[in-house]
Short mmCIF file of C-alpha atoms in Angstrom, two decimals:
data_model
loop_
_atom_site.label_atom_id
_atom_site.label_comp_id
_atom_site.label_asym_id
_atom_site.label_seq_id
_atom_site.Cartn_x
_atom_site.Cartn_y
_atom_site.Cartn_z
CA MET A 1483 -22.72 3.77 25.96
CA ILE A 1484 -25.35 6.00 27.61
CA ARG A 1485 -24.86 4.25 30.97
CA LEU A 1486 -21.10 4.74 30.72
CA LEU A 1487 -21.57 8.45 30.00
CA LEU A 1488 -23.90 8.85 32.99
CA LEU A 1489 -21.38 7.10 35.24
CA VAL A 1490 -18.60 9.42 34.08
CA LEU A 1491 -20.73 12.52 34.63
CA GLY A 1492 -21.76 11.26 38.07
CA PHE A 1493 -18.14 10.64 39.01
CA VAL A 1494 -17.15 14.14 37.88
CA SER A 1495 -19.98 15.74 39.88
CA PHE A 1496 -18.96 13.69 42.91
CA LEU A 1497 -15.40 15.00 42.80
CA GLY A 1498 -16.62 18.57 42.51
CA ALA A 1499 -16.07 21.32 40.03
CA GLU A 1500 -13.04 22.69 41.92
CA THR A 1501 -10.93 19.52 41.53
CA VAL A 1502 -11.87 18.44 38.01
CA GLN A 1503 -11.90 20.87 35.11
CA ILE A 1504 -13.25 19.69 31.78
CA PRO A 1505 -11.40 21.36 28.89
CA THR A 1506 -13.37 23.08 26.16
CA MET A 1507 -12.56 23.48 22.47
CA ASN A 1508 -13.46 26.46 20.34
CA PHE A 1509 -14.18 25.85 16.66
CA GLU A 1510 -15.22 29.39 15.89
CA LEU A 1511 -14.70 30.54 12.29
CA ALA A 1512 -13.54 34.13 12.12
CA ALA A 1513 -11.43 36.35 9.90
CA PRO A 1514 -7.69 36.33 10.75
CA SER A 1515 -6.56 39.22 12.88
CA SER A 1516 -3.03 39.33 11.43
CA PRO A 1517 -1.10 38.06 8.36
CA GLN A 1518 0.85 35.62 10.56
CA GLN A 1519 -2.39 34.01 11.70
CA LEU A 1520 -3.51 33.63 8.08
CA VAL A 1521 -0.20 32.02 7.11
CA SER A 1522 -0.42 29.60 10.04
CA SER A 1523 -3.95 28.59 9.06
CA LEU A 1524 -2.91 28.04 5.45
CA ASN A 1525 0.05 25.92 6.55
CA VAL A 1526 -2.27 23.69 8.58
CA LEU A 1527 -4.61 23.41 5.59
CA VAL A 1528 -1.74 22.45 3.28
CA LEU A 1529 -0.47 19.86 5.77
CA LEU A 1530 -3.89 18.24 6.12
CA THR A 1531 -4.29 18.21 2.33
CA LEU A 1532 -0.92 16.49 1.89
CA LEU A 1533 -1.81 13.87 4.52
CA PHE A 1534 -5.11 13.23 2.73
CA LEU A 1535 -3.39 12.87 -0.65
CA ALA A 1536 -0.45 10.81 0.65
CA PRO A 1537 -1.89 7.39 -0.38
CA SER A 1538 -2.56 8.70 -3.89
CA MET A 1539 0.94 10.15 -4.13
CA VAL A 1540 2.34 6.74 -3.22
CA LEU A 1541 0.47 5.28 -6.18
CA VAL A 1542 1.61 7.80 -8.77
CA MET A 1543 5.17 8.75 -7.71
CA THR A 1544 6.58 5.32 -6.83
CA THR A 1545 6.87 1.83 -8.31
CA PHE A 1546 3.73 0.64 -6.53
CA THR A 1547 1.74 0.77 -9.79
CA ARG A 1548 4.17 -1.57 -11.55
CA PHE A 1549 4.27 -4.09 -8.71
CA VAL A 1550 0.56 -4.35 -8.04
CA ILE A 1551 -0.38 -4.67 -11.74
CA VAL A 1552 2.23 -7.38 -12.39
CA PHE A 1553 1.05 -9.33 -9.34
CA GLY A 1554 -2.52 -9.09 -10.64
CA PHE A 1555 -1.43 -10.43 -14.03
CA LEU A 1556 0.43 -13.28 -12.33
CA ARG A 1557 -2.65 -14.36 -10.40
CA GLN A 1558 -4.75 -14.28 -13.56
CA ALA A 1559 -2.14 -16.27 -15.48
CA LEU A 1560 -1.98 -18.93 -12.80
CA GLY A 1561 -5.77 -19.09 -12.67
CA THR A 1562 -5.82 -19.37 -8.88
CA GLN A 1563 -8.78 -16.96 -8.55
CA GLN A 1564 -8.36 -15.29 -5.13
CA VAL A 1565 -5.07 -16.95 -4.13
CA PRO A 1566 -2.97 -15.10 -3.09
CA PRO A 1567 -5.63 -12.72 -1.73
CA THR A 1568 -5.73 -9.14 -2.95
CA GLN A 1569 -4.80 -7.75 0.46
CA LEU A 1570 -1.62 -9.83 0.52
CA LEU A 1571 -0.61 -8.77 -2.99
CA VAL A 1572 -1.19 -5.10 -2.14
CA MET A 1573 0.87 -5.42 1.05
CA LEU A 1574 3.68 -7.17 -0.85
CA ALA A 1575 3.63 -4.37 -3.43
CA MET A 1576 3.79 -1.79 -0.63
CA ILE A 1577 6.74 -3.54 1.05
CA LEU A 1578 8.67 -3.76 -2.23
CA THR A 1579 7.83 -0.13 -2.99
CA PHE A 1580 9.25 0.92 0.38
CA PHE A 1581 12.36 -1.19 -0.29
CA VAL A 1582 12.95 0.43 -3.69
CA MET A 1583 12.05 3.99 -2.69
CA GLU A 1584 13.91 4.09 0.63
CA PRO A 1585 17.15 5.54 -0.89
CA VAL A 1586 15.12 8.18 -2.74
CA GLY A 1587 13.22 9.12 0.41
CA THR A 1588 16.46 9.34 2.38
CA LYS A 1589 17.97 11.71 -0.17
CA ALA A 1590 14.82 13.84 -0.13
CA TYR A 1591 14.88 14.03 3.67
CA GLU A 1592 18.56 14.93 3.87
CA ALA A 1593 18.33 17.52 1.10
CA GLY A 1594 15.09 19.29 1.95
CA ILE A 1595 13.19 18.26 5.06
CA LYS A 1596 16.09 18.11 7.52
CA PRO A 1597 17.50 21.58 6.67
CA TYR A 1598 13.97 23.00 6.84
CA ILE A 1599 13.41 21.52 10.30
CA GLU A 1600 16.74 23.00 11.39
CA GLU A 1601 15.55 26.37 9.96
CA LYS A 1602 18.47 26.58 7.51
CA ILE A 1603 16.32 27.02 4.39
CA GLY A 1604 12.88 28.38 3.59
CA TYR A 1605 9.69 26.53 2.75
CA GLU A 1606 9.87 26.94 -1.05
CA GLU A 1607 13.52 25.89 -1.23
CA ALA A 1608 12.79 22.90 1.02
CA PHE A 1609 9.95 21.79 -1.25
CA ASP A 1610 12.13 22.04 -4.39
CA LYS A 1611 15.02 20.12 -2.81
CA THR A 1612 12.69 17.48 -1.40
CA ALA A 1613 10.97 16.94 -4.76
CA LEU A 1614 14.23 16.80 -6.76
CA PRO A 1615 15.21 13.17 -5.84
CA PHE A 1616 11.70 12.00 -6.74
CA LYS A 1617 11.90 13.94 -10.00
CA ASN A 1618 15.20 12.28 -10.88
CA PHE A 1619 13.79 8.84 -10.07
CA MET A 1620 10.65 9.36 -12.15
CA ILE A 1621 12.60 10.81 -15.08
CA ARG A 1622 14.91 7.77 -15.15
CA ASN A 1623 11.91 5.45 -15.37
CA THR A 1624 9.90 7.55 -17.83
CA ARG A 1625 10.03 7.11 -21.58
CA GLU A 1626 11.02 10.18 -23.56
CA LYS A 1627 7.98 9.63 -25.77
CA ASP A 1628 5.60 9.92 -22.81
CA LEU A 1629 7.36 12.98 -21.43
CA ALA A 1630 7.30 14.65 -24.83
CA LEU A 1631 3.57 13.94 -25.10
CA PHE A 1632 2.66 16.04 -22.07
CA LEU A 1633 5.19 18.75 -22.95
CA ARG A 1634 3.54 18.99 -26.37
CA ILE A 1635 0.07 19.13 -24.81
CA ARG A 1636 1.17 22.00 -22.57
CA LYS A 1637 2.98 23.60 -25.53
CA MET A 1638 6.20 23.83 -23.52
CA GLU A 1639 9.73 23.87 -24.88
CA ASN A 1640 12.15 21.08 -24.07
CA PRO A 1641 13.58 21.73 -20.59
CA ALA A 1642 17.32 22.07 -20.15
CA SER A 1643 17.41 20.21 -16.81
CA VAL A 1644 15.27 18.15 -14.49
CA GLU A 1645 14.72 21.16 -12.21
CA GLU A 1646 12.87 22.95 -15.00
CA VAL A 1647 10.34 20.14 -15.52
CA PRO A 1648 7.25 20.69 -13.33
CA LEU A 1649 5.74 17.85 -11.36
CA SER A 1650 2.49 18.32 -13.28
CA ILE A 1651 4.37 17.05 -16.36
CA ILE A 1652 6.56 14.38 -14.76
CA ILE A 1653 3.87 12.59 -12.75
CA PRO A 1654 1.43 11.73 -15.61
CA SER A 1655 4.36 10.82 -17.88
CA PHE A 1656 5.73 8.50 -15.22
CA VAL A 1657 2.33 6.89 -14.61
CA ILE A 1658 1.68 5.93 -18.23
CA SER A 1659 5.27 4.68 -18.57
CA GLU A 1660 4.77 2.47 -15.52
CA LEU A 1661 1.48 1.18 -16.95
CA LYS A 1662 3.15 0.25 -20.24
CA THR A 1663 6.05 -1.48 -18.48
CA ALA A 1664 3.68 -3.39 -16.18
CA PHE A 1665 1.57 -4.60 -19.11
CA GLU A 1666 4.69 -5.71 -21.00
CA ILE A 1667 5.84 -7.76 -18.01
CA GLY A 1668 2.33 -9.13 -17.56
CA PHE A 1669 2.23 -10.25 -21.21
CA LEU A 1670 5.54 -12.09 -20.79
CA LEU A 1671 4.17 -13.75 -17.66
CA PHE A 1672 1.09 -14.98 -19.49
CA LEU A 1673 2.95 -16.70 -22.33
CA PRO A 1674 4.34 -19.82 -20.54
CA PHE A 1675 1.10 -20.43 -18.66
CA LEU A 1676 -0.89 -19.97 -21.87
CA VAL A 1677 1.24 -22.66 -23.51
CA ILE A 1678 0.43 -25.04 -20.64
CA ASP A 1679 -3.29 -24.32 -21.05
CA MET A 1680 -3.13 -24.99 -24.79
CA VAL A 1681 -1.19 -28.25 -24.36
CA VAL A 1682 -3.61 -29.53 -21.71
CA ALA A 1683 -6.63 -28.53 -23.83
CA SER A 1684 -5.19 -30.30 -26.90
CA ILE A 1685 -4.53 -33.48 -24.93
CA LEU A 1686 -8.05 -33.51 -23.48
CA MET A 1687 -9.61 -33.01 -26.93
CA SER A 1688 -7.51 -35.79 -28.42
CA MET A 1689 -8.71 -38.12 -25.64
CA GLY A 1690 -12.32 -37.13 -26.24
CA MET A 1691 -12.68 -35.55 -22.79
CA MET A 1692 -14.21 -32.32 -24.07
CA MET A 1693 -16.58 -31.98 -21.10
CA LEU A 1694 -13.72 -31.75 -18.60
CA PRO A 1695 -12.60 -28.12 -18.05
CA PRO A 1696 -8.95 -27.75 -19.15
CA ILE A 1697 -8.33 -25.16 -16.42
CA MET A 1698 -8.98 -27.74 -13.72
CA ILE A 1699 -6.27 -30.03 -15.12
CA ALA A 1700 -3.81 -27.28 -16.08
CA LEU A 1701 -3.88 -25.51 -12.71
CA PRO A 1702 -1.76 -28.08 -10.79
CA PHE A 1703 0.80 -28.15 -13.62
CA LYS A 1704 1.06 -24.34 -13.69
CA ILE A 1705 1.55 -24.21 -9.93
CA LEU A 1706 4.15 -26.99 -10.14
CA VAL A 1707 6.10 -25.17 -12.87
CA PHE A 1708 5.95 -21.92 -10.89
CA ILE A 1709 7.33 -23.69 -7.81
CA LEU A 1710 10.08 -25.52 -9.71
CA ILE A 1711 11.47 -22.34 -11.25
CA ASP A 1712 11.22 -20.53 -7.87
CA GLY A 1713 8.79 -18.10 -9.42
CA TRP A 1714 8.48 -15.52 -6.66
CA ASN A 1715 12.24 -15.14 -6.34
CA LEU A 1716 12.67 -14.89 -10.10
CA LEU A 1717 9.78 -12.47 -10.59
CA ILE A 1718 10.62 -10.06 -7.76
CA GLY A 1719 14.32 -10.11 -8.63
CA ASN A 1720 13.63 -9.16 -12.25
CA LEU A 1721 11.00 -6.57 -11.23
CA ILE A 1722 13.48 -4.75 -9.00
CA ALA A 1723 16.23 -5.11 -11.62
CA SER A 1724 13.97 -3.44 -14.20
CA ILE A 1725 13.83 -0.24 -12.12
CA LYS A 1726 16.51 2.28 -13.03
#
């Protein structure tokens, strides 16, 4: 690396200072000279903050939580340890999340972002219109009990419309509803594979083969049953159908 830097500096000095100009960057921190400059700096700060929080927002405002938890339960129920690998399950959850949320994102773009880019509406109105499709989606998939919990904690009255519900109430309500739904689906996934484990364990005990791990014998049968029922097709189809 040092040799490469010396070669570059030597090449620049060979060409001469008049032909090659090295740009400089100024990172000076100073008070803004005008309100417009302050607003521009704050806009950049907000944009960088949103980009930094984007992965977290994907987790809490979409169906990613439901998908990735159910896939984790499935792997545990099958007993295949690290197969499929975690990276593959996360990518599959991301792809399905994009598939489900694409109509919502399109509505948000058409309602808020596109008019803002065309300078037809202001920043605050664009934010409200962009967030509204996501609010509607989260409300449809949130239990009233969970929403009422956070409204009661904040000591807020029941809102008359979705627009009146702040995101600070909708997001945590949606997250715990998704967690409950994912655990319910995971419990239903465990039941048939648990039955296979119990049957195999009973057979081994009746044959006096107590030293042989039942998981080793049950694993091929569980994989075979999952293949015969076309498990991935059935699971993903019902997961998507469960989303309102």
